[in-house]
CSV table of C-alpha atoms in Angstrom, one decimal:
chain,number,residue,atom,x,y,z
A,1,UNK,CA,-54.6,8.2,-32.5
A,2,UNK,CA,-56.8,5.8,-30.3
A,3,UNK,CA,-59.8,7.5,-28.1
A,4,UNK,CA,-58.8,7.8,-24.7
A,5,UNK,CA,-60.4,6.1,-22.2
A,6,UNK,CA,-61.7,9.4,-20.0
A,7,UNK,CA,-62.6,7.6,-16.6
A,8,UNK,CA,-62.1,4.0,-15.4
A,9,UNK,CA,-65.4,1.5,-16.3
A,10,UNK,CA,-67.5,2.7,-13.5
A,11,UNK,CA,-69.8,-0.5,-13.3
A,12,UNK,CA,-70.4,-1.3,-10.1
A,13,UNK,CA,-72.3,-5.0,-11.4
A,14,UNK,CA,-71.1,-7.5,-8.4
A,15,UNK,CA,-69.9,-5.0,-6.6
A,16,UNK,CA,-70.3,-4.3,-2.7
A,17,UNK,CA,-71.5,-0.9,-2.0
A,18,UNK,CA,-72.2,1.5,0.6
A,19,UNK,CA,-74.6,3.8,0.4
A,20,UNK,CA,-75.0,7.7,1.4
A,21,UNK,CA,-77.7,10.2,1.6
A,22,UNK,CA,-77.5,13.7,2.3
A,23,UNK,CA,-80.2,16.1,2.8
A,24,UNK,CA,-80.3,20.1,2.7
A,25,UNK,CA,-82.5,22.6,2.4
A,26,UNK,CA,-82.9,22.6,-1.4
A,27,UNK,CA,-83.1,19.4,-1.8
A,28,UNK,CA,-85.2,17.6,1.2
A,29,UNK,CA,-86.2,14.0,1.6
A,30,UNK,CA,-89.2,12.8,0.7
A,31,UNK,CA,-89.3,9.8,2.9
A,32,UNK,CA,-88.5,7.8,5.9
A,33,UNK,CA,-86.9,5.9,4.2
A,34,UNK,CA,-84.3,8.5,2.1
A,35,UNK,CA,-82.4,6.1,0.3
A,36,UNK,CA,-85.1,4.1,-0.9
A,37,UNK,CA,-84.8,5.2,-4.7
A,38,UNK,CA,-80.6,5.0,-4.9
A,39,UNK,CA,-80.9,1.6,-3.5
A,40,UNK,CA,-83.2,0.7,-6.4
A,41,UNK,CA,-80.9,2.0,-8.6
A,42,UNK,CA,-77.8,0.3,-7.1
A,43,UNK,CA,-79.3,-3.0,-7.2
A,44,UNK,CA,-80.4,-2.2,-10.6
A,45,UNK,CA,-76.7,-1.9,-11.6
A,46,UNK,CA,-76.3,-5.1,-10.1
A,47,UNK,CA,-74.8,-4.4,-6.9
A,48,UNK,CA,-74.7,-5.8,-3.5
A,49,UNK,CA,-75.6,-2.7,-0.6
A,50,UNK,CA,-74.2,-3.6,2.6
A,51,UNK,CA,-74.0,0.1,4.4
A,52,UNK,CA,-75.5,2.6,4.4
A,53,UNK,CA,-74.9,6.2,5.7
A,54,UNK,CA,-77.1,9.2,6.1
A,55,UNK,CA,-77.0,13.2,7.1
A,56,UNK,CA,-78.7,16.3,7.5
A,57,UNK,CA,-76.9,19.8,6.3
A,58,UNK,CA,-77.4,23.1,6.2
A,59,UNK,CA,-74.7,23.4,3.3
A,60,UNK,CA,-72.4,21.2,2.1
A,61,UNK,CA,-68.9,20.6,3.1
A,62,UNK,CA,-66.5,22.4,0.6
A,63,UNK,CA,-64.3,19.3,0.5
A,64,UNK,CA,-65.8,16.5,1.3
A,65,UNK,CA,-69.6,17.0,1.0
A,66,UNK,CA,-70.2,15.7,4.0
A,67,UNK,CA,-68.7,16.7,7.6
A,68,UNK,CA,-65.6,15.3,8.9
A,69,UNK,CA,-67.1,13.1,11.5
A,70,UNK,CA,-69.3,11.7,8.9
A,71,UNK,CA,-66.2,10.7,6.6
A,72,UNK,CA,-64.6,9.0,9.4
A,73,UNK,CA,-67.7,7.2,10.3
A,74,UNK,CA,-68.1,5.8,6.3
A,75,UNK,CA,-64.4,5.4,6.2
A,76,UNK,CA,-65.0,3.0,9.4
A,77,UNK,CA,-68.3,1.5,7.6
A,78,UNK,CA,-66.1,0.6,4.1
A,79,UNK,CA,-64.0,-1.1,6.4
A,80,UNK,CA,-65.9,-2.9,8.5
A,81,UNK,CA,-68.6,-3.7,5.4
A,82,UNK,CA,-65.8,-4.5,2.8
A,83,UNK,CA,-67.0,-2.4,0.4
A,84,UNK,CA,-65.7,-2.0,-3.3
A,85,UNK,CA,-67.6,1.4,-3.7
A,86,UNK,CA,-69.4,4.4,-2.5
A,87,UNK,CA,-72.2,5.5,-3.6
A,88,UNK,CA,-73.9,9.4,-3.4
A,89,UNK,CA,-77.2,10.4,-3.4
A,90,UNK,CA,-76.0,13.5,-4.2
A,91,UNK,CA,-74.4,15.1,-7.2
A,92,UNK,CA,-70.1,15.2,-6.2
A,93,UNK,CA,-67.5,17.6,-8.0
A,94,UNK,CA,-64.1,16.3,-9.0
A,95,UNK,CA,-62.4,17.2,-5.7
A,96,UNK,CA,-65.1,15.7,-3.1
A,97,UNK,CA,-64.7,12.2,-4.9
A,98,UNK,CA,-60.7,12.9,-4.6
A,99,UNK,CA,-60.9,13.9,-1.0
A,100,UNK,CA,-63.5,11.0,-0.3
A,101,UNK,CA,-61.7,8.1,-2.4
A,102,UNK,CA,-58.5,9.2,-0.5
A,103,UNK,CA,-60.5,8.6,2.9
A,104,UNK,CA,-61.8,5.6,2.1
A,105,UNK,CA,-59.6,3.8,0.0
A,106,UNK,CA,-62.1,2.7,-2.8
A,107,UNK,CA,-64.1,4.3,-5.7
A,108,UNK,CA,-66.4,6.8,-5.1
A,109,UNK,CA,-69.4,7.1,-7.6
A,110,UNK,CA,-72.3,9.9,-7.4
A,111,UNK,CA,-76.0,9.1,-8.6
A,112,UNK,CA,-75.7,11.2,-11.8
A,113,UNK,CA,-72.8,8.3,-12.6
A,114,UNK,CA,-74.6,5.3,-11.3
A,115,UNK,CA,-77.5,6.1,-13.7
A,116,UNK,CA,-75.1,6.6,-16.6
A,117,UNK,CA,-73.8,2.8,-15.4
A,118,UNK,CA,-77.2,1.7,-15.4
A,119,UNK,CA,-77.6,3.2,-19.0
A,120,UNK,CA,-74.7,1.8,-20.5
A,121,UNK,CA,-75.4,-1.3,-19.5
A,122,UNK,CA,-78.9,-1.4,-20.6
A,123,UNK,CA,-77.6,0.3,-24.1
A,124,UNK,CA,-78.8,-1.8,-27.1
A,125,UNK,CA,-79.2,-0.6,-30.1
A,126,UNK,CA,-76.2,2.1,-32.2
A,127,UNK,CA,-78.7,5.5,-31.0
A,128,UNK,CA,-79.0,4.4,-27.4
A,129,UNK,CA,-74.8,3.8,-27.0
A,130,UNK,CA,-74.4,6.8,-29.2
A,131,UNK,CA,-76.3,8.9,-26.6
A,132,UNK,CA,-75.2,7.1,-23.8
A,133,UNK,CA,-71.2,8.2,-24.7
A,134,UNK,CA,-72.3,11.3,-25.7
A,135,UNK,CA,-73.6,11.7,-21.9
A,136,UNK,CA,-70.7,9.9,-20.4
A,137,UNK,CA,-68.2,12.2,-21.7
A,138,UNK,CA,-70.3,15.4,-21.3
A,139,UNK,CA,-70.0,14.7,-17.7
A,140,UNK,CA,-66.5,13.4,-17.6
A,141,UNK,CA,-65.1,16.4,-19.2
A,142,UNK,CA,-65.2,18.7,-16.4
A,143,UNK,CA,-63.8,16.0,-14.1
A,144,UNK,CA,-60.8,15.1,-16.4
A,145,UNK,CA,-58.4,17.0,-14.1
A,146,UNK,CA,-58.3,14.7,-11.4
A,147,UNK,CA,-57.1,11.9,-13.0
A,148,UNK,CA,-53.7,13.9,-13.3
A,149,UNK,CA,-53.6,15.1,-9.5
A,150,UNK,CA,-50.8,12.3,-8.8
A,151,UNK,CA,-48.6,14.6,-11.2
A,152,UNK,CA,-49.5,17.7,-9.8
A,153,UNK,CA,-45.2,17.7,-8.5
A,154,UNK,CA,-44.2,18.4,-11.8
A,155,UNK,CA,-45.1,22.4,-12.7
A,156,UNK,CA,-44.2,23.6,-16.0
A,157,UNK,CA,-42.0,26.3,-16.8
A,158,UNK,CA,-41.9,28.9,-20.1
A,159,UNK,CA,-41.6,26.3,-22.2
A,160,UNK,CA,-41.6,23.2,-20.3
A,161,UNK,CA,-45.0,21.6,-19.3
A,162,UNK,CA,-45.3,19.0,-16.3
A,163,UNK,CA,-46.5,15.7,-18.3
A,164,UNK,CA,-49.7,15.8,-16.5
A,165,UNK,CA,-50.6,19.2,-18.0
A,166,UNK,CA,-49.5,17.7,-21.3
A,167,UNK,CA,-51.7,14.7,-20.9
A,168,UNK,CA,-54.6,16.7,-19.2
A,169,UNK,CA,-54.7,19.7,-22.4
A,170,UNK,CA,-53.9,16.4,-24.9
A,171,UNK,CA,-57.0,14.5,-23.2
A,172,UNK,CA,-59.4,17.1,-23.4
A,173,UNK,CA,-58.6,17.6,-27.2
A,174,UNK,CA,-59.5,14.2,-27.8
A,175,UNK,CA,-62.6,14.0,-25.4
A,176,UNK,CA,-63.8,17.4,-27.2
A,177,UNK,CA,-63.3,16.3,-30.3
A,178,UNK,CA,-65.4,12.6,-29.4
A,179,UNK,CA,-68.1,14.8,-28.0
A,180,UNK,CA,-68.5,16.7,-31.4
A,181,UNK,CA,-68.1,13.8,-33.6
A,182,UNK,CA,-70.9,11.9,-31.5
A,183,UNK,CA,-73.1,15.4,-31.5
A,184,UNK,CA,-73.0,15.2,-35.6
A,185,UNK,CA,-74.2,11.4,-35.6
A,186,UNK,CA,-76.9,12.0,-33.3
A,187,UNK,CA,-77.9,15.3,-34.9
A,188,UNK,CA,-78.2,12.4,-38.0
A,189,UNK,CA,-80.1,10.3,-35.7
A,190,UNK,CA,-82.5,12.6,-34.6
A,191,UNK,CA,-83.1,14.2,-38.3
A,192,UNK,CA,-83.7,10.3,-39.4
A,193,UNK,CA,-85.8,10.2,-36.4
A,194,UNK,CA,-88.1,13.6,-36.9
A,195,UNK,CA,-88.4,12.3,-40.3
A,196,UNK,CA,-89.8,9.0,-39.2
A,197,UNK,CA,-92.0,10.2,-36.5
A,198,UNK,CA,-93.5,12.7,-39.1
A,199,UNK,CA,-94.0,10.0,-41.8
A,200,UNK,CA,-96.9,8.3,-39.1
A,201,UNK,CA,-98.2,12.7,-38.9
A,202,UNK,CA,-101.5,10.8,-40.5
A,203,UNK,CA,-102.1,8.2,-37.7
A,204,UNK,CA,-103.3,8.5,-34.5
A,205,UNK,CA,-100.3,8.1,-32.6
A,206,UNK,CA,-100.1,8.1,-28.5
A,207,UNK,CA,-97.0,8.1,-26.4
A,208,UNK,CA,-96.9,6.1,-23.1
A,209,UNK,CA,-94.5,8.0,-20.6
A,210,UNK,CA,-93.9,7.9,-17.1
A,211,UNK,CA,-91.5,7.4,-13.7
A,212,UNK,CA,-89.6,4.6,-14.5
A,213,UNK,CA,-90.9,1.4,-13.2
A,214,UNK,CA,-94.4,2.3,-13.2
A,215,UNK,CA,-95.6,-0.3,-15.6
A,216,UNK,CA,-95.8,1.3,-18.7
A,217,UNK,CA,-93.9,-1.5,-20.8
A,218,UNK,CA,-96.4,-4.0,-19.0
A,219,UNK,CA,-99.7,-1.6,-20.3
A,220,UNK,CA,-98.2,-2.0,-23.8
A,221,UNK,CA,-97.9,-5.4,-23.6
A,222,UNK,CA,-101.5,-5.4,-22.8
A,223,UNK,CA,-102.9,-3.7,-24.9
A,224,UNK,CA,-100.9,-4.5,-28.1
A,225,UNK,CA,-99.5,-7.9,-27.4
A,226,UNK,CA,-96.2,-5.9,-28.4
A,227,UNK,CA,-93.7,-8.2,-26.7
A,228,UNK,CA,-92.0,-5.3,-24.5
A,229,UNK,CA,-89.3,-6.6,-22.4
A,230,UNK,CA,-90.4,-6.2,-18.4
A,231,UNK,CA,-88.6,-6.6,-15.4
A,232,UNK,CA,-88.8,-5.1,-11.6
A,233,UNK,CA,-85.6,-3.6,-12.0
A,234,UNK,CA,-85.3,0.7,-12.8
A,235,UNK,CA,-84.7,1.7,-16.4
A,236,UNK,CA,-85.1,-2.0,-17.8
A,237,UNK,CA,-85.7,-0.3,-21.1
A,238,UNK,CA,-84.4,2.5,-23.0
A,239,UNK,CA,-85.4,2.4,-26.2
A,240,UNK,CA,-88.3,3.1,-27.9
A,241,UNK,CA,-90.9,0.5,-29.0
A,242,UNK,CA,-93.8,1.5,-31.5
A,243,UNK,CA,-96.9,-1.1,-32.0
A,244,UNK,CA,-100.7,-0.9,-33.5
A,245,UNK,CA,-103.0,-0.6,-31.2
A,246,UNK,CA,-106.4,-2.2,-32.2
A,247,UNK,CA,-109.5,-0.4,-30.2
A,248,UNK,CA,-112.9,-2.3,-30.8
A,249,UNK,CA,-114.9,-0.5,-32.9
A,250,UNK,CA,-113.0,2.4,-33.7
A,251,UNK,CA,-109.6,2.4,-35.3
A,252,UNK,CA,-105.9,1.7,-34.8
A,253,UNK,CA,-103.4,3.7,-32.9
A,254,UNK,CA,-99.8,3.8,-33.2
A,255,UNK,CA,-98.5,3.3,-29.0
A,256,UNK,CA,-95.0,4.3,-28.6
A,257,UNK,CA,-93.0,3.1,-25.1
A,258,UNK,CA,-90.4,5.9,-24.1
A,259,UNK,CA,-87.4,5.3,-21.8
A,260,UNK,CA,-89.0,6.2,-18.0
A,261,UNK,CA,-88.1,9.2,-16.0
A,262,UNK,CA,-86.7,9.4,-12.3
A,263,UNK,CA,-86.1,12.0,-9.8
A,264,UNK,CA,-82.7,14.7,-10.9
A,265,UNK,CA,-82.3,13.1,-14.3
A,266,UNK,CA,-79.0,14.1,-15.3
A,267,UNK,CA,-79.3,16.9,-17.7
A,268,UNK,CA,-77.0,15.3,-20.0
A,269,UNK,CA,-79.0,12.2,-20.4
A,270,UNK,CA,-82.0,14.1,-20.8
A,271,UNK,CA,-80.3,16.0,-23.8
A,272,UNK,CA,-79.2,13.2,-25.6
A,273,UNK,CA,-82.3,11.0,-25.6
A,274,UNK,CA,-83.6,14.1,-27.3
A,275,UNK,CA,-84.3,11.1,-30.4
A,276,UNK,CA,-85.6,8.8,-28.3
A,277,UNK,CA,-88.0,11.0,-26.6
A,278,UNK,CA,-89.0,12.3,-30.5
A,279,UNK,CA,-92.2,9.9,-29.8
A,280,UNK,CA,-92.9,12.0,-27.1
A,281,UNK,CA,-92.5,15.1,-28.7
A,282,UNK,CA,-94.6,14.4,-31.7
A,283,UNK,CA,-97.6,12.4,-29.9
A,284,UNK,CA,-101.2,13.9,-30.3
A,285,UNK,CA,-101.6,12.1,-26.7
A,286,UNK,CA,-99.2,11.4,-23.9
A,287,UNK,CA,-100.8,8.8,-21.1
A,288,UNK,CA,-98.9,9.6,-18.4
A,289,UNK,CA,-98.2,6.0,-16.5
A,290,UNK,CA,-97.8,6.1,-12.4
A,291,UNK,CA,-97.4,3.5,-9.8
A,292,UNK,CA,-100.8,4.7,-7.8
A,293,UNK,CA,-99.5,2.1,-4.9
A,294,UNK,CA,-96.0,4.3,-4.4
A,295,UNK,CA,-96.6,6.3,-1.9
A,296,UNK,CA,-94.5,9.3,-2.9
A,297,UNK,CA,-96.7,8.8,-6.7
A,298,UNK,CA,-97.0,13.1,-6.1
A,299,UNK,CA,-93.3,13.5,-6.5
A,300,UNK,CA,-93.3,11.3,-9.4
A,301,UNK,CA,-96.0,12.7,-11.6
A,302,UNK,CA,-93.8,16.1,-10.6
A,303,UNK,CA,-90.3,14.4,-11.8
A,304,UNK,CA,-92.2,13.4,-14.7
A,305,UNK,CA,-93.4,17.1,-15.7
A,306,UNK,CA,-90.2,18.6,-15.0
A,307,UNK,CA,-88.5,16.2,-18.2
A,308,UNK,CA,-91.9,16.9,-19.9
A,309,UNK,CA,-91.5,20.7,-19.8
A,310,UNK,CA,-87.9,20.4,-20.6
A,311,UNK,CA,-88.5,18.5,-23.8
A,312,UNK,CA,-91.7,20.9,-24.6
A,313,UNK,CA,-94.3,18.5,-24.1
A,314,UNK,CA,-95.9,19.7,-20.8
A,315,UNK,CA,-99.2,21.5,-22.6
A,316,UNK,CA,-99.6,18.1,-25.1
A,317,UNK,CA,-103.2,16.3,-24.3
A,318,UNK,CA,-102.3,14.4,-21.4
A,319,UNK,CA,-104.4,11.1,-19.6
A,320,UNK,CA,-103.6,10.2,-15.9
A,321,UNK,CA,-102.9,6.6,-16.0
A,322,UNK,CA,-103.0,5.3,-11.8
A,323,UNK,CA,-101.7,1.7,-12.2
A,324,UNK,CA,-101.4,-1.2,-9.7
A,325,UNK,CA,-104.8,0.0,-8.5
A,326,UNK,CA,-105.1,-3.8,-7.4
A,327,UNK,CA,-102.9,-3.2,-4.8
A,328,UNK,CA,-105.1,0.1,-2.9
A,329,UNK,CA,-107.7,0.1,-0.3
A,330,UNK,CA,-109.8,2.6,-2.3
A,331,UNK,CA,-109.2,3.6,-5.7
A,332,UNK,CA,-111.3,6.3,-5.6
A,333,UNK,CA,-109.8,8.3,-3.2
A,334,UNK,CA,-106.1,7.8,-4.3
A,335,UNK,CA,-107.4,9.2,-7.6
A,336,UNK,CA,-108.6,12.2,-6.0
A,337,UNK,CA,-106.1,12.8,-4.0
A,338,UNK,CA,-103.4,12.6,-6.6
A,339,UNK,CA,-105.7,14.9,-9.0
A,340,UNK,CA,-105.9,17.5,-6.2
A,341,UNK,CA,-102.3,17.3,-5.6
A,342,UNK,CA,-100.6,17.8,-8.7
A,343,UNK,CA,-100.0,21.2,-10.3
A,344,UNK,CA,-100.9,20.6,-13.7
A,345,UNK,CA,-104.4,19.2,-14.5
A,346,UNK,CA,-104.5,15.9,-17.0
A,347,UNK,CA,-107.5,16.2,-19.3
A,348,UNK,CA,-108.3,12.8,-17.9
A,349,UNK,CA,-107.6,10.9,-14.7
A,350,UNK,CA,-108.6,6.7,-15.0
A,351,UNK,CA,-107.8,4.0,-13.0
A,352,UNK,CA,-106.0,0.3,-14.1
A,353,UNK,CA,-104.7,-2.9,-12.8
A,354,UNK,CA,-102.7,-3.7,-15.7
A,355,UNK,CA,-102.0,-7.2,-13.5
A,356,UNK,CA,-105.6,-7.7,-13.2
A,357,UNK,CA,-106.5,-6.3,-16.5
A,358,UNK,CA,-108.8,-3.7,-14.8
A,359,UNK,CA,-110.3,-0.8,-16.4
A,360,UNK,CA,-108.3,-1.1,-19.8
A,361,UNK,CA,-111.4,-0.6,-21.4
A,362,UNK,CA,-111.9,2.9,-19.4
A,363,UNK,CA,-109.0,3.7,-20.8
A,364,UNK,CA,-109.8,2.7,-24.2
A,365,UNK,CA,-113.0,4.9,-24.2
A,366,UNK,CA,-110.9,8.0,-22.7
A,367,UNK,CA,-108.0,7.5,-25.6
A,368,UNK,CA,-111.5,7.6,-28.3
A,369,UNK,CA,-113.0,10.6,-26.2
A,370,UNK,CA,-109.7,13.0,-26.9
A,371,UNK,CA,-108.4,12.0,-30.3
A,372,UNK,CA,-111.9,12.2,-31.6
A,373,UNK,CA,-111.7,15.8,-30.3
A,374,UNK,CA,-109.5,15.8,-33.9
A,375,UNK,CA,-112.4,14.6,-35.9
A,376,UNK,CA,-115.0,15.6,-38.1
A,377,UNK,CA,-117.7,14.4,-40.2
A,378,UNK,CA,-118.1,14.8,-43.9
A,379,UNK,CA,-120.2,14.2,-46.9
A,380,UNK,CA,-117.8,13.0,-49.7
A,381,UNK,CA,-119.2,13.1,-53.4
A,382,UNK,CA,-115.8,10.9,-55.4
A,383,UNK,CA,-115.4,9.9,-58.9
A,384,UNK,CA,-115.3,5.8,-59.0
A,385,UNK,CA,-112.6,6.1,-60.9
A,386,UNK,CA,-110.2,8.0,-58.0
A,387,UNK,CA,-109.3,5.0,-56.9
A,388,UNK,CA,-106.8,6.2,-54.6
A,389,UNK,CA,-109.0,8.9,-52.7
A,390,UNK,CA,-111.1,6.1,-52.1
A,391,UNK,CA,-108.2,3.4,-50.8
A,392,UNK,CA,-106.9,6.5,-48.6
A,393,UNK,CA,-110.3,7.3,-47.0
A,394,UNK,CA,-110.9,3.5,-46.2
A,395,UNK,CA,-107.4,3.3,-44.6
A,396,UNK,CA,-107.5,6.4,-42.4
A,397,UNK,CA,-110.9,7.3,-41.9
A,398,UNK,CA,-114.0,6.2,-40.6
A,399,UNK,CA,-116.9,5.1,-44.0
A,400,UNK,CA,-120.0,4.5,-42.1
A,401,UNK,CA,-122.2,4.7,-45.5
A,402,UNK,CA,-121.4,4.8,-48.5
A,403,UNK,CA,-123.5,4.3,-52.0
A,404,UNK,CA,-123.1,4.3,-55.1
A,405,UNK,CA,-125.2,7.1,-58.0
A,406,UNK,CA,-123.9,6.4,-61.3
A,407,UNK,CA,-120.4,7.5,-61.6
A,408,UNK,CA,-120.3,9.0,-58.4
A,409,UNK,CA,-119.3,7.4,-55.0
A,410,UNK,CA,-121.4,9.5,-52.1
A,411,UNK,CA,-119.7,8.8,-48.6
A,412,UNK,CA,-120.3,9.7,-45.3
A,413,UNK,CA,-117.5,9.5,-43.4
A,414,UNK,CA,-115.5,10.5,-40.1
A,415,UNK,CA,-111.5,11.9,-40.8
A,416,UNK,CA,-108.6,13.3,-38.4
A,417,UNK,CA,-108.9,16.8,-39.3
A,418,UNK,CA,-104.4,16.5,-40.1
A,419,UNK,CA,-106.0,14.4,-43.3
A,420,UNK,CA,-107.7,17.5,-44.8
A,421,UNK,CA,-105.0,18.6,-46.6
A,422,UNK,CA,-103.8,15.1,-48.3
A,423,UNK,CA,-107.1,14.4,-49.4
A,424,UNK,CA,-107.4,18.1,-51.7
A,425,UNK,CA,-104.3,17.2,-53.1
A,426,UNK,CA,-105.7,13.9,-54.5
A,427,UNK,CA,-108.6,16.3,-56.4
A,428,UNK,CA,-111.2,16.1,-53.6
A,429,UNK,CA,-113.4,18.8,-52.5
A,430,UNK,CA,-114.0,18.8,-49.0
A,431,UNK,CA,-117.5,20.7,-48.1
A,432,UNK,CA,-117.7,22.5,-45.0
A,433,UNK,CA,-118.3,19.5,-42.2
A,434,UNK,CA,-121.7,17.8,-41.4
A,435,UNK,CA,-121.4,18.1,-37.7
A,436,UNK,CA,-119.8,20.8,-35.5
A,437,UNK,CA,-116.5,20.2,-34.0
A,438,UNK,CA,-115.0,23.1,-31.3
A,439,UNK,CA,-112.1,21.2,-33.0
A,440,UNK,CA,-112.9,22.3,-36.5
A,441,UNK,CA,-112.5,25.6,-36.8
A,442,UNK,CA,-111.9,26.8,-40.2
């Protein structure tokens, strides 16, 4: 039996679209200009806005969301605008979008959907559709009923069910059973995922995360000439891109790109990037990426945390990147000002134009200051003939002497303290370190 198709292709590419903006009590706006961020987003999914519509609540209206002179008024606006859709700012349940597609006479779409469109479409590779179904149909199972609302005449008996309870119980067998089969391939995603993340446990590696749109595939691309794809548009990326990292007169570190973050990320989306985010998760540093030139940056870095805590990664060794510096008065000040605002402290705060090429090398020195934290030196005495100890020091460690007594190698060298372990399996005594580390503690 062929999967069901559980809601109608909610694209809303070439489509005209009205938007609407609510704001309550738990949930306030953070701007003038409160539909700044869903307008990104619906021209990100390639539509065309050409209303918009905003109010202020105490509490919602059971039915609609909004009040009844407000659904008139965007009834009146979809009419007057042509629109092909509606778009919320705000999360809808299965009966508002009834009761406001019936009022207006086109589809109705909420932002948790829209961003689901915009993933979908920017879906590449077999993980990213995989997790973007999985999400789909995590938050079209609740809402299956009202497709089957036109059938609601028939009622069922003992022993005789109105076809659209048939259809609706026979639907959300099928969905169920989609949403566990995807659930087992992703669980085989993510274990082929842990298992490559840990492979690179002897690297440096460093994890650039961040709002979305801050510029964080454009600071890859600078610094490791990785090719990322860029483009002024939200979410232009979802998956994760992993390149060397060459820093002058130190080492290499592995940069990974993560998918960016935005204000109420659905909670679905958030669970199945779970693989995606593994980079994230298994980073020995995290430079977190802002806009510096947005003026709402505070409410970003917060957005940011909230996904960070949610995937455990809050307490991880974390650098303040402000971006688009270039395009500020004073620097200085914004960087104090988003230090002082912001709940949870980075170990570092520095300050880039990644247009300009601006203070990259602060950053550089920043990224050597905390993974060197990891370090410590040793005195090495090696057989010549352990060839391999001697290949694995020169390929992840630091030699800066080394000479040669007879049979015996003597090396002075710097090593991730992680390495310790690897290098007593291949027969090597490690004395207790030249230099004191806080880091070294054993």
């Amino acid at each position: 039996m062929s999967r069901p198709e559980v809601r109608e292709q909610q694209t809303v590419e070439q489509e005209k679209t009205v938007l609407v903006g609510v704001e309550l009590p738990r949930r306030p706006w953070i701007s003038a200009d409160p539909l700044d961020e869903l307008r990104g987003l619906a021209v990100s999914a390639g539509a065309t806005v050409v209303g918009e519509l905003t109010q202020r609540r105490q509490e919602i209206q059971h039915g609609t969301y909004i009040g009844k002179g407000k659904v008139d008024e965007l009834a009146q606006l979809v009419e007057a605008t042509d629109a092909d859709v509606v778009i919320f700012d705000n999360e809808l349940t299965p009966a508002q979008t009834r009761n406001l597609e019936t009022a207006t006479h086109v589809k109705v779409i909420d932002r948790s959907e829209l961003i689901l469109d915009i993933f979908a479409s920017r879906a590449r590779t077999t993980a990213a559709r995989l997790q973007v179904e999985l999400a789909q149909l995590e938050y079209s199972l609740p809402r299956l009923k009202q497709m089957w609302t036109h059938l609601s005449r028939y009622k069922g008996g003992i022993g005789l069910r109105g076809p659209g309870e048939t259809q609706l119980e026979e639907d959300r067998r099928l969905v169920t059973h989609r949403i566990q089969e995807l659930k087992k391939k992703l669980h085989d995603v993510e274990s082929r995922k842990e298992r490559e993340v840990r492979s690179r446990s002897e690297e440096h590696t460093v994890s650039l995360v961040g709002y979305t749109n801050a510029g964080k595939s454009s600071l890859m691309n600078a610094l490791t000439d990785g090719g990322a794809y860029v483009e002024d548009k939200l979410f232009s990326t979802l998956e994760t891109r992993t390149r060397q990292w060459k820093i002058k007169d130190w080492g290499k570190v592995l940069l990974s790109d993560t998918v960016g973050f935005i204000r109420y990320l659905p909670h679905h989306l958030v669970a199945s990037f779970k693989a995606t985010l593994e980079e994230a998760r298994q980073a020995r540093l995290l430079l977190h990426v802002v806009d510096a030139s947005n003026p709402f940056v505070v409410e970003h870095i917060k957005a940011v945390n909230q996904v960070l805590e949610e995937l455990d990664c809050l307490q991880k060794p974390t650098i303040l990147v402000l971006n688009k510096i270039d395009k500020l008065a004073d620097p200085l000040e914004a960087e104090q000002r988003v230090a002082h605002a912001i709940e949870r402290r980075p170990d570092r705060v520095v300050s880039i134009s990644v247009h300009r090429k601006q203070g990259l090398d602060h950053l550089a020195e920043a990224v050597i200051s905390i993974l060197s934290e990891d370090l410590f030196d040793l005195h090495l005495d090696i057989h010549s003939s352990n060839g391999k100890a001697l290949a694995y020091l020169a390929a992840h460690g630091e030699v800066y002497h080394q000479e040669t007594q007879g049979e015996k190698i003597l090396i002075d060298c710097r090593l991730p303290k992680v390495l310790a372990p690897r290098l007593e399996s291949m027969g090597i005594r490690l004395p207790k370190p030249v230099s004191t580390n806080p880091a070294y503690s054993e």
